[in-house]
PDB file of C-alpha atoms and ligand atoms in Angstrom:
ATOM      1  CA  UNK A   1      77.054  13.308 -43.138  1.00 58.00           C
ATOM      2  CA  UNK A   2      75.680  10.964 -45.434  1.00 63.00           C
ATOM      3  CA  UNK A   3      73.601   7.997 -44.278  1.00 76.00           C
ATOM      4  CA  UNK A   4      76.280   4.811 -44.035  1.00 85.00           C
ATOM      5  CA  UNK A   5      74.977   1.377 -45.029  1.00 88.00           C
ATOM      6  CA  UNK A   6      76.384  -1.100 -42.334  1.00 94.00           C
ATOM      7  CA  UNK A   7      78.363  -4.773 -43.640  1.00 94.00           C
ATOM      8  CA  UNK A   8      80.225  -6.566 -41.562  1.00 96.00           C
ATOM      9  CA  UNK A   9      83.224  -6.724 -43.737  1.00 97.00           C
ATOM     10  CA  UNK A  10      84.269  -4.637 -46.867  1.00 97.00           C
ATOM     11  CA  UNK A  11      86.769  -5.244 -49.553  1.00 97.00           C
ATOM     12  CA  UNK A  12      88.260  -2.668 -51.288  1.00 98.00           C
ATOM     13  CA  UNK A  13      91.275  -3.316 -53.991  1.00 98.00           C
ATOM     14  CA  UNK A  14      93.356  -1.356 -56.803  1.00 97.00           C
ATOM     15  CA  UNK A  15      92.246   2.194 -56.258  1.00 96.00           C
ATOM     16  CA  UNK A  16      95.474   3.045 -57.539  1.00 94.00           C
ATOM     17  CA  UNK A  17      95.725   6.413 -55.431  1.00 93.00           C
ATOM     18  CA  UNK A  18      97.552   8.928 -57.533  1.00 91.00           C
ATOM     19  CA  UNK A  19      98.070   7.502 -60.817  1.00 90.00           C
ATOM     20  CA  UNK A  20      96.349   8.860 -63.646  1.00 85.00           C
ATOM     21  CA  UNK A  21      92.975   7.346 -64.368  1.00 89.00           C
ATOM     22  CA  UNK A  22      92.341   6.496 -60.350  1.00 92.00           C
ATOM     23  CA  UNK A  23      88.689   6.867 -60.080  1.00 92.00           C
ATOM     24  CA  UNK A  24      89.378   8.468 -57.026  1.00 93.00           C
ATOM     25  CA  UNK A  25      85.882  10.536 -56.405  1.00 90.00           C
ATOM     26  CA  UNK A  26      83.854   7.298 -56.648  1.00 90.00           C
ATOM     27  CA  UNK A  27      85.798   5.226 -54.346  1.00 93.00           C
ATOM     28  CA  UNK A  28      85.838   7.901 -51.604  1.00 93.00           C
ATOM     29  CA  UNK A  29      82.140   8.547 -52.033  1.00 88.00           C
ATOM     30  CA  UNK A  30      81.800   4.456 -51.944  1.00 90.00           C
ATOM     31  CA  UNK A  31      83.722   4.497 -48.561  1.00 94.00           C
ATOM     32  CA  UNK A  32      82.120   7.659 -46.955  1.00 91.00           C
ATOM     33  CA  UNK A  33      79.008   5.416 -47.604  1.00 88.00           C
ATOM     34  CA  UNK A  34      79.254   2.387 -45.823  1.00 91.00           C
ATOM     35  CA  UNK A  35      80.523   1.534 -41.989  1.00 95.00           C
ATOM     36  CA  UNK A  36      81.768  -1.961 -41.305  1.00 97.00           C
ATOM     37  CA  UNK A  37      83.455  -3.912 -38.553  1.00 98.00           C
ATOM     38  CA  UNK A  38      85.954  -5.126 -41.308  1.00 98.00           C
ATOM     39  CA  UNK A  39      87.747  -2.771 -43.866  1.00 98.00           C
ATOM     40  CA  UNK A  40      90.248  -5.087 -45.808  1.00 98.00           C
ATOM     41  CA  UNK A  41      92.409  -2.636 -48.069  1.00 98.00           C
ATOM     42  CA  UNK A  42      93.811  -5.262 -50.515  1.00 98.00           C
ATOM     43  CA  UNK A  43      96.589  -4.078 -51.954  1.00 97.00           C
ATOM     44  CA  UNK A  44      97.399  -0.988 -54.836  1.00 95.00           C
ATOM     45  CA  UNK A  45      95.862   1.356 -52.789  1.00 95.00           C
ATOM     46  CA  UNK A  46      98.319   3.729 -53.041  1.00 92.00           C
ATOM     47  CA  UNK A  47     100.191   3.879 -56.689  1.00 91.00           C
ATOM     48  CA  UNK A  48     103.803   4.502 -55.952  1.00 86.00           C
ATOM     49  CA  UNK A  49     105.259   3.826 -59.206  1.00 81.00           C
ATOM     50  CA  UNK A  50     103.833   6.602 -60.901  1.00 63.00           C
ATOM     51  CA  UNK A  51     106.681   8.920 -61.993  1.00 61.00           C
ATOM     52  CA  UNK A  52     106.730  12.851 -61.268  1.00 58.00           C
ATOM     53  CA  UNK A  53     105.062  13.797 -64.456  1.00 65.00           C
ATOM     54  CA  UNK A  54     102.322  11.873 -64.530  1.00 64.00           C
ATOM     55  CA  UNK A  55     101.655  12.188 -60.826  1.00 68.00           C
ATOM     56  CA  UNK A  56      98.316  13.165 -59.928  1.00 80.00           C
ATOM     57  CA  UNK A  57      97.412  13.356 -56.644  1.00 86.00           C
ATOM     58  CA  UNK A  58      94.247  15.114 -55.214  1.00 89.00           C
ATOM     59  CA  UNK A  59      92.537  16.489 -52.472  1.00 93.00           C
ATOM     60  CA  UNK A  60      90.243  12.879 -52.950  1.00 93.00           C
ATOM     61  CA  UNK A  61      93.309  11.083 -52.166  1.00 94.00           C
ATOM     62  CA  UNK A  62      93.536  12.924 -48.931  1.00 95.00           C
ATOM     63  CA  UNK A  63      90.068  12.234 -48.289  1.00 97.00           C
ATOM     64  CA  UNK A  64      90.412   8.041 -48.819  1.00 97.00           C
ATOM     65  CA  UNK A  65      93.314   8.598 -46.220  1.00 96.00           C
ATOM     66  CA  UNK A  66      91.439  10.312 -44.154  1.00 97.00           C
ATOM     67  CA  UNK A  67      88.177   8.222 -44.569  1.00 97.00           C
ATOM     68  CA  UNK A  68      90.083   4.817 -43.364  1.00 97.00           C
ATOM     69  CA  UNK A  69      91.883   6.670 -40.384  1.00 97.00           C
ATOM     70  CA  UNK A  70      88.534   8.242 -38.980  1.00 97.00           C
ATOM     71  CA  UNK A  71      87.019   4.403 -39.756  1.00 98.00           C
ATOM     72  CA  UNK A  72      89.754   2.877 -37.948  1.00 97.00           C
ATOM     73  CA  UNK A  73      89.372   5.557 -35.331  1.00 97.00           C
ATOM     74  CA  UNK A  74      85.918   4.890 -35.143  1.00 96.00           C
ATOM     75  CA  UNK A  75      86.389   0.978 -34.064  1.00 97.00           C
ATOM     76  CA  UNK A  76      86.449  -0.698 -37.588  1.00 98.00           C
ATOM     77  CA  UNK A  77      89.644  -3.321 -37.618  1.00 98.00           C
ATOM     78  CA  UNK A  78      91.022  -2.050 -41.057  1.00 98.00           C
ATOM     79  CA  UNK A  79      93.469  -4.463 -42.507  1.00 98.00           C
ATOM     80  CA  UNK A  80      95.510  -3.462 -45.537  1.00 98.00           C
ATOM     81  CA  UNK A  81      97.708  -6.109 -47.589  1.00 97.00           C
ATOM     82  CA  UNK A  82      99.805  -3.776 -49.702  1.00 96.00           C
ATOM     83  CA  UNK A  83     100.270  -4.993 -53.556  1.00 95.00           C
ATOM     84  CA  UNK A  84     102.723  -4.764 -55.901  1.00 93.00           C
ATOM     85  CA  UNK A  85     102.272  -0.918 -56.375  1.00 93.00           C
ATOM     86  CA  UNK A  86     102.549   0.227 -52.590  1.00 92.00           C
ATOM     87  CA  UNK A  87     104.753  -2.256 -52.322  1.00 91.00           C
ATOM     88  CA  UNK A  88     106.947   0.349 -49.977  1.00 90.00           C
ATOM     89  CA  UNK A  89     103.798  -0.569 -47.533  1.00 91.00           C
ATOM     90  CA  UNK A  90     105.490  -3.723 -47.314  1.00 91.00           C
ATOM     91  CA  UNK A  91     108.453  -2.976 -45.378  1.00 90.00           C
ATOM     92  CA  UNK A  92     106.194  -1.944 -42.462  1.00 91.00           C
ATOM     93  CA  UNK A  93     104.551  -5.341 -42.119  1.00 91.00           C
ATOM     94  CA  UNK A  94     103.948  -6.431 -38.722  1.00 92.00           C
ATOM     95  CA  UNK A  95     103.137  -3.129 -37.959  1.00 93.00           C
ATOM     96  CA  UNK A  96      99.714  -1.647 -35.780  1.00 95.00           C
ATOM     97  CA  UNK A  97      98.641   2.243 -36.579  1.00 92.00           C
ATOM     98  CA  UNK A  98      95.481   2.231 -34.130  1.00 93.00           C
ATOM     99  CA  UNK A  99      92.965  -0.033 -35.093  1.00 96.00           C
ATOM    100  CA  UNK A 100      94.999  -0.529 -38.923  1.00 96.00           C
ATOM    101  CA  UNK A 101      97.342  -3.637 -39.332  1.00 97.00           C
ATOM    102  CA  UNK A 102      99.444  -3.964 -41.948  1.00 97.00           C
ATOM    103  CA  UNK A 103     100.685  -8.018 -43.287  1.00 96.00           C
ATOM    104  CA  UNK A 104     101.097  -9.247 -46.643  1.00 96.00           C
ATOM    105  CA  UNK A 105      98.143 -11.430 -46.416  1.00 97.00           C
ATOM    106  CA  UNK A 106      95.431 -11.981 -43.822  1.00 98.00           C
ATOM    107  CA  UNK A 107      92.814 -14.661 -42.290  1.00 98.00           C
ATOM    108  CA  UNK A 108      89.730 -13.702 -42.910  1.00 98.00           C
ATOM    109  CA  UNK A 109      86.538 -16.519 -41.096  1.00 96.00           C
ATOM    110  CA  UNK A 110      83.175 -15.045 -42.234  1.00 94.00           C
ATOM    111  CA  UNK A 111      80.181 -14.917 -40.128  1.00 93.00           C
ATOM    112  CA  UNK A 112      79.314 -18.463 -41.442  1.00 90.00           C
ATOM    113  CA  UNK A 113      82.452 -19.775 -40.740  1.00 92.00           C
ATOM    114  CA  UNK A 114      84.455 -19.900 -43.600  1.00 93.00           C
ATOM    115  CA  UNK A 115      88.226 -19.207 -43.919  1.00 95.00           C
ATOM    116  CA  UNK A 116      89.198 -17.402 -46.470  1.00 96.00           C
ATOM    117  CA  UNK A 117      92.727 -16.293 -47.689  1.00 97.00           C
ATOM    118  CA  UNK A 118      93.101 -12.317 -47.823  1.00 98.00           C
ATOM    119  CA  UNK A 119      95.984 -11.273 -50.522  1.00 97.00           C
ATOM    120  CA  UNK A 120      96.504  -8.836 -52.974  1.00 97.00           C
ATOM    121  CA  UNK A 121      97.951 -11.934 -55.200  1.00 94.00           C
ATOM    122  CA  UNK A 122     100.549 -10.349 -57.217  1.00 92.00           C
ATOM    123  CA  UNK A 123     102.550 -13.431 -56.196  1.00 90.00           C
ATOM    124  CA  UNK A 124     100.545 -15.552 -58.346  1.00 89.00           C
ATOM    125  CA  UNK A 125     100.952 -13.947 -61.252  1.00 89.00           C
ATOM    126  CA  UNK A 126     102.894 -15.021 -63.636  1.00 83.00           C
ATOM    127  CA  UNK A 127     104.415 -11.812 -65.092  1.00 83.00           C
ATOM    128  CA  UNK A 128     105.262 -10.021 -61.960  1.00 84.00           C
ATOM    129  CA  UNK A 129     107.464 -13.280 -61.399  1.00 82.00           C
ATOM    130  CA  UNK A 130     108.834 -15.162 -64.511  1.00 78.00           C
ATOM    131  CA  UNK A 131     112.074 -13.603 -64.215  1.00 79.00           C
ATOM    132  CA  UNK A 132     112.782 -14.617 -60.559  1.00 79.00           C
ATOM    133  CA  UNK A 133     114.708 -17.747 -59.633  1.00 80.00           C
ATOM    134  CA  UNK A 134     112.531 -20.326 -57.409  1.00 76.00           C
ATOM    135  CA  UNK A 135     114.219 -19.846 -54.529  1.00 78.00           C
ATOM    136  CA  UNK A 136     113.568 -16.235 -54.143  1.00 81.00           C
ATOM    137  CA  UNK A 137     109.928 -16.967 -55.171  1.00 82.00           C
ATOM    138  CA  UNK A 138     109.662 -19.809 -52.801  1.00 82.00           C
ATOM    139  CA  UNK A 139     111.162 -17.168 -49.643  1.00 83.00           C
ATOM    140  CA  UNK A 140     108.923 -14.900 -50.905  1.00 85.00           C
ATOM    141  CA  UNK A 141     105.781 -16.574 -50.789  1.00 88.00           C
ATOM    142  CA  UNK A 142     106.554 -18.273 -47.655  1.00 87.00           C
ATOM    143  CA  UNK A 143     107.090 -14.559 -46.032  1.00 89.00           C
ATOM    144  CA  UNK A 144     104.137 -13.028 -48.003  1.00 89.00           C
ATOM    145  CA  UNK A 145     101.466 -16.068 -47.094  1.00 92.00           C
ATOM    146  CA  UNK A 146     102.951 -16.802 -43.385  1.00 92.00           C
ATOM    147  CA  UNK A 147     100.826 -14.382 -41.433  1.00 93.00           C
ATOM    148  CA  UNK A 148      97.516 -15.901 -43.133  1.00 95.00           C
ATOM    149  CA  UNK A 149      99.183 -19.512 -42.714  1.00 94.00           C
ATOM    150  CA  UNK A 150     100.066 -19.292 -39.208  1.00 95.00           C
ATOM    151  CA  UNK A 151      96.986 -17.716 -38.118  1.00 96.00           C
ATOM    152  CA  UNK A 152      94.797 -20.390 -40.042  1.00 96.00           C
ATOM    153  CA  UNK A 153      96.432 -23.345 -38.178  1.00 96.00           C
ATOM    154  CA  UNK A 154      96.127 -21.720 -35.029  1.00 96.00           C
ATOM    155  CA  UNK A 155      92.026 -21.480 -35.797  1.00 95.00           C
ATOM    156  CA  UNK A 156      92.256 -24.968 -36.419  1.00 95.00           C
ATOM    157  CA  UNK A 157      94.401 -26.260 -33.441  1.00 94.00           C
ATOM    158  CA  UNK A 158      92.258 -24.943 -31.333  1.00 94.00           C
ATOM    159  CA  UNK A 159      89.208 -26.043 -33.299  1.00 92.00           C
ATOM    160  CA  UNK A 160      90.706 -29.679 -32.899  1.00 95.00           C
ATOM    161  CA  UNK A 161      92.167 -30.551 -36.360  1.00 93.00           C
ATOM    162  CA  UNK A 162      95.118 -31.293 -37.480  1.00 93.00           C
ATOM    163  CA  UNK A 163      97.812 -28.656 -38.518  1.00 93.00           C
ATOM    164  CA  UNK A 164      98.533 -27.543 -42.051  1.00 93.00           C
ATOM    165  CA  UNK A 165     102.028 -27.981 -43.221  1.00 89.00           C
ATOM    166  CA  UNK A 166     102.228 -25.050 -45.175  1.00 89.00           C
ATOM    167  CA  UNK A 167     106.310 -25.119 -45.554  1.00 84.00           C
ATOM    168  CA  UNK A 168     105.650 -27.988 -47.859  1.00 81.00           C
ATOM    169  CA  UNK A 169     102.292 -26.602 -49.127  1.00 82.00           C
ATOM    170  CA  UNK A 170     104.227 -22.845 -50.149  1.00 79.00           C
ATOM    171  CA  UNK A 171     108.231 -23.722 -50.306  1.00 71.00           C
ATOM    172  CA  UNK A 172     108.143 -26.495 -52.306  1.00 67.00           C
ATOM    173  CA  UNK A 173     104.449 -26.346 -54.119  1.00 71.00           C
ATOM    174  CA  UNK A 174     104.319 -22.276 -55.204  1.00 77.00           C
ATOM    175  CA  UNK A 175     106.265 -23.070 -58.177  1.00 71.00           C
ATOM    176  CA  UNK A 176     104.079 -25.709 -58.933  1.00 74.00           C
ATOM    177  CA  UNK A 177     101.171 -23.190 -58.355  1.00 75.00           C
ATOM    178  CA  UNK A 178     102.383 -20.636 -60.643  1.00 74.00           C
ATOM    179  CA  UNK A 179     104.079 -22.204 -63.341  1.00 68.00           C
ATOM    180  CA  UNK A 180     101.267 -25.127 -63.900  1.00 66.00           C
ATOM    181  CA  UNK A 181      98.058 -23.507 -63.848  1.00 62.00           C
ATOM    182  CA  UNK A 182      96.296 -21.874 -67.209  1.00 69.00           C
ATOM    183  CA  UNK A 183      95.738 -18.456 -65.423  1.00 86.00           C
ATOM    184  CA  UNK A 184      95.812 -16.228 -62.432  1.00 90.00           C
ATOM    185  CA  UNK A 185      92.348 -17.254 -60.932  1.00 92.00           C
ATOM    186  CA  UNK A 186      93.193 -20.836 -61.438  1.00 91.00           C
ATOM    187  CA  UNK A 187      96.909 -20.355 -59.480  1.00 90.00           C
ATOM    188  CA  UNK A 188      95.565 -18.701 -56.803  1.00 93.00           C
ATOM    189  CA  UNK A 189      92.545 -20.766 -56.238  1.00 93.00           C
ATOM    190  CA  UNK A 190      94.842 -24.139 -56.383  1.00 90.00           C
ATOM    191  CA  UNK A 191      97.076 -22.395 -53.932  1.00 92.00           C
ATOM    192  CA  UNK A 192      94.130 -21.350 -51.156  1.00 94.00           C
ATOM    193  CA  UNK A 193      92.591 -24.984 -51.625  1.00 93.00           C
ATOM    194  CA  UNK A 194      95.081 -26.745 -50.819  1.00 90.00           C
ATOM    195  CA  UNK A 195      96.367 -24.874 -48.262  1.00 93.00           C
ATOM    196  CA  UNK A 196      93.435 -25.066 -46.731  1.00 94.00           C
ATOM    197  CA  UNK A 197      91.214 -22.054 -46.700  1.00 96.00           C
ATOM    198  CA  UNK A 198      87.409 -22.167 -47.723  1.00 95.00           C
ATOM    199  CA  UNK A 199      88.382 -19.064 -50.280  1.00 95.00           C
ATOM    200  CA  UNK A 200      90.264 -16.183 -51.327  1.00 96.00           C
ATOM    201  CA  UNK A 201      89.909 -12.544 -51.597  1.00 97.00           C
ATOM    202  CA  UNK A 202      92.151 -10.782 -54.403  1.00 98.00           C
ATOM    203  CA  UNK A 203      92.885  -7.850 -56.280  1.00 97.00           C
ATOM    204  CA  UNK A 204      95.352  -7.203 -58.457  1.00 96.00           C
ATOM    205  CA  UNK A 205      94.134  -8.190 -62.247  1.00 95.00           C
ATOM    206  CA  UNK A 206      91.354  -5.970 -62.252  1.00 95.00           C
ATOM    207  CA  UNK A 207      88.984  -8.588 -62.882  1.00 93.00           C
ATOM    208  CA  UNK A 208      86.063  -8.566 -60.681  1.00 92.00           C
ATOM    209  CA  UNK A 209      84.500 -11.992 -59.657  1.00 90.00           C
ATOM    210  CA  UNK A 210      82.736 -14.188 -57.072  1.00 89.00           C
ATOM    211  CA  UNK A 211      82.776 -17.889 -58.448  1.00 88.00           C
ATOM    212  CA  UNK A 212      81.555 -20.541 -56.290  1.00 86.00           C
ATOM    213  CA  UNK A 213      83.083 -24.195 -56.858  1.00 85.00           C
ATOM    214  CA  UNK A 214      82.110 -27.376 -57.097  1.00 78.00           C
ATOM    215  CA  UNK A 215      83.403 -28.467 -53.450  1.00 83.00           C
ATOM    216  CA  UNK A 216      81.993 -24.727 -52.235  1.00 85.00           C
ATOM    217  CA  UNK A 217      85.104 -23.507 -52.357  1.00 92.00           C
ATOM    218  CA  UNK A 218      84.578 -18.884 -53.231  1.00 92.00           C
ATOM    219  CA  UNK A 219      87.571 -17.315 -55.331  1.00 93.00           C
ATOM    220  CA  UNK A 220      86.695 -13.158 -55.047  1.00 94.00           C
ATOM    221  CA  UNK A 221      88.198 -10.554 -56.591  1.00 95.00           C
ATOM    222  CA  UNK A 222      87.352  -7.115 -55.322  1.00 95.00           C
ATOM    223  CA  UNK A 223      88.068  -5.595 -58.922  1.00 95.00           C
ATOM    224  CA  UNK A 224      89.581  -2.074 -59.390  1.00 96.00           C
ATOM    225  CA  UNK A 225      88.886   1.581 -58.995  1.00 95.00           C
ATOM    226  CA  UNK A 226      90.181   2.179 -62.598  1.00 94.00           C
ATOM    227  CA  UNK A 227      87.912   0.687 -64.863  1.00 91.00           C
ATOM    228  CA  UNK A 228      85.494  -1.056 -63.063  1.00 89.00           C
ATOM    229  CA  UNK A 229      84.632   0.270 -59.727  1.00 90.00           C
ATOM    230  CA  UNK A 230      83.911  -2.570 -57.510  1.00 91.00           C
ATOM    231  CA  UNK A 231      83.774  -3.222 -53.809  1.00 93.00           C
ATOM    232  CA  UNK A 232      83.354  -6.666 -52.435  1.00 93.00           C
ATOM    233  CA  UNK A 233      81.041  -6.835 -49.005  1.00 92.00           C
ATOM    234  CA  UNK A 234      80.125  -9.137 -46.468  1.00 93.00           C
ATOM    235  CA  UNK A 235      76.670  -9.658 -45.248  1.00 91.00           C
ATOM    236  CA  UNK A 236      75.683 -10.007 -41.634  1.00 92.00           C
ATOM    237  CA  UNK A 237      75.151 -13.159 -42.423  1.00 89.00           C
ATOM    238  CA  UNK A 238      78.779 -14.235 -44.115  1.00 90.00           C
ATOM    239  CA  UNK A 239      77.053 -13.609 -47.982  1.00 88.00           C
ATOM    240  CA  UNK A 240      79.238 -11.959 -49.770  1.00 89.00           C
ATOM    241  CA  UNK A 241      78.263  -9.702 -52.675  1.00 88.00           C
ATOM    242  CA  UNK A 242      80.017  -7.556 -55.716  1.00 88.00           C
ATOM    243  CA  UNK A 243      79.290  -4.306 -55.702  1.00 87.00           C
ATOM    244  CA  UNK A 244      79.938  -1.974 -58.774  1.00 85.00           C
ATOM    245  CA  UNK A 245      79.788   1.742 -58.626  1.00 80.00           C
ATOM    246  CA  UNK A 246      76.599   2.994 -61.635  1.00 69.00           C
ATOM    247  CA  UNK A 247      78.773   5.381 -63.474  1.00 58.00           C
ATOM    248  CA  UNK A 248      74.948   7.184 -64.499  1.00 57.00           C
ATOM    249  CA  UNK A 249      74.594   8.341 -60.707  1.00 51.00           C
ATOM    250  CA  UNK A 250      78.036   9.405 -59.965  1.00 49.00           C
ATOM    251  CA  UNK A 251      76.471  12.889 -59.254  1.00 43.00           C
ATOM    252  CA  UNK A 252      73.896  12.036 -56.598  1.00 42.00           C
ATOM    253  CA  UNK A 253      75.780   9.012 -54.786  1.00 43.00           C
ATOM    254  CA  UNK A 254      73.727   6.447 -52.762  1.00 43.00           C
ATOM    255  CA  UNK A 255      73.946   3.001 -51.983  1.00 46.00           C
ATOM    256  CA  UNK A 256      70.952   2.062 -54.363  1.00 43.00           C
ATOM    257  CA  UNK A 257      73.044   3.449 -56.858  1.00 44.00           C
ATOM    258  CA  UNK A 258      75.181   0.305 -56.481  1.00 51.00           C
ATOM    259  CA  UNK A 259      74.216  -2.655 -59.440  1.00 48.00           C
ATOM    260  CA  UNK A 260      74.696  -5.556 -57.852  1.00 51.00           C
ATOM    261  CA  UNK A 261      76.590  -7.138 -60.065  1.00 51.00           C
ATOM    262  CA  UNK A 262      76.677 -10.477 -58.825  1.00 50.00           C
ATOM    263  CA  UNK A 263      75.088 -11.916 -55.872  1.00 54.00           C
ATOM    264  CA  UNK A 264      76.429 -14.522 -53.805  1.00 54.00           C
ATOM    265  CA  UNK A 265      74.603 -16.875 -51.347  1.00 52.00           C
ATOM    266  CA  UNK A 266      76.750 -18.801 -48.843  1.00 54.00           C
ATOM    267  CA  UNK A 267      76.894 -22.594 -49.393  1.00 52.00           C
ATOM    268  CA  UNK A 268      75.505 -24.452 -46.098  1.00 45.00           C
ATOM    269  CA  UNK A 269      77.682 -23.535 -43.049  1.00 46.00           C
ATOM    270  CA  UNK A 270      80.029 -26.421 -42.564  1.00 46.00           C
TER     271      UNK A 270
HETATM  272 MN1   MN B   1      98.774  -5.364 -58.323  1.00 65.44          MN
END
């Protein structure tokens, strides 16, 4: 077995398992090579829409099963948002395989203490919901963002503060959210904020990114195993850092063959 590199948390997004173009080799050997307490799958793991002709499904796919069961197995808490293509994942919110949970979106406090949002984020993006009428989108996002909600105000009741009142942050404001802002990052990152987190983990645009704002508030994007090959991990410590698979040293895989593409230092715990 191959030496594994220990984070407390890693972030994986968009491997789009069995579509055409999947860089499904990398992304195993990226998972093989790391152990974590922490494995957040978020979302387009598995690519469902892809029709029978084009379908493409290896042995590697098997393996990235595989890999997260044995991880899960071996006491990592894996926690997988589906997206909007394994969106058949969906219907078994709620549910516990093991050490694997499945919910649309999850709570995520870092070692320093932050809370961040966990969500694939298809929800904020204005093409995957243009053509839906505001009450469906509003029911929608109050189902998709609940389990992260709910478990965020329970961290702060019993920290002492005062409860979030996220039916009038999601129902009424989502619209608001999507409709208002210039793009994705912006909608999502006005969402989190004022909901409340410290940050958000997404996928879904295949844009890798860590951007720190002015208040301290992270927006993170895991990226994509399609074009970019990115991983997002947390430090012991609650850094978090962007990984990107070297495509040069796809042969001989080891962690120092990860660029770091941009490094992140924690702002001052609060
Ligand atoms: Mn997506």
């Amino acid at each position: 077995m191959l030496p594994q590199t220990h984070f407390r948390s890693v972030f994986v997004s968009d491997i789009h398992l069995g579509a055409v173009g999947s860089q499904t080799e990398p992304a195993l050997r990226f998972l093989e090579s790391v152990s974590c307490d922490y494995l957040y799958l978020v979302g387009d793991v598995i690519d469902g829409w892809v029709g029978r002709k084009d379908r493409k499904w290896t042995p590697m796919g098997t393996g990235i099963i595989r890999e997260v069961l044995e991880k899960g197995n071996k006491g990592t808490v894996v926690r997988y948002t589906p997206g909007n293509h394994d969106a058949f994942m969906r219907r078994m919110h709620g549910v516990q395989l093991g050490n694997i949970f499945i919910e649309h979106s999850f709570l995520h406090t870092t070692a320093d203490g932050r809370d961040l949002l966990v969500v694939h984020g298809d929800l904020f993006d204005r093409s995957c919901t243009k053509y839906q009428p505001v009450a469906f989108i509003g029911a929608w996002a109050y189902e998709y963002l609940g389990m992260a909600n709910s478990a965020l105000n329970k961290k702060r009741n019993k920290d002492g503060k005062r409860p979030i009142d996220f039916t009038t942050v999601t129902k009424r404001g989502i619209k608001k959210f999507i409709g208002k802002a210039t793009n994705y990052e912006q909608s999502v990152m006005d969402y989190a904020r004022e909901s409340g987190f410290d940050g958000v983990v997404c996928g879904h645009v295949h844009r890798p990114q860590i951007q720190i704002c002015d208040n301290g508030f992270v927006y993170v994007n895991t990226g994509d195993w399609v074009e970019h090959c990115t991983a997002v991990v947390e430090h012991e410590d609650g850094r978090l850092e962007l990984l990107r698979f070297s495509q040069d040293s796809q042969q001989e895989f080891t962690l120092g063959a990860w660029e770091a593409i941009k490094k992140l230092v924690s702002p001052a715990a609060k």
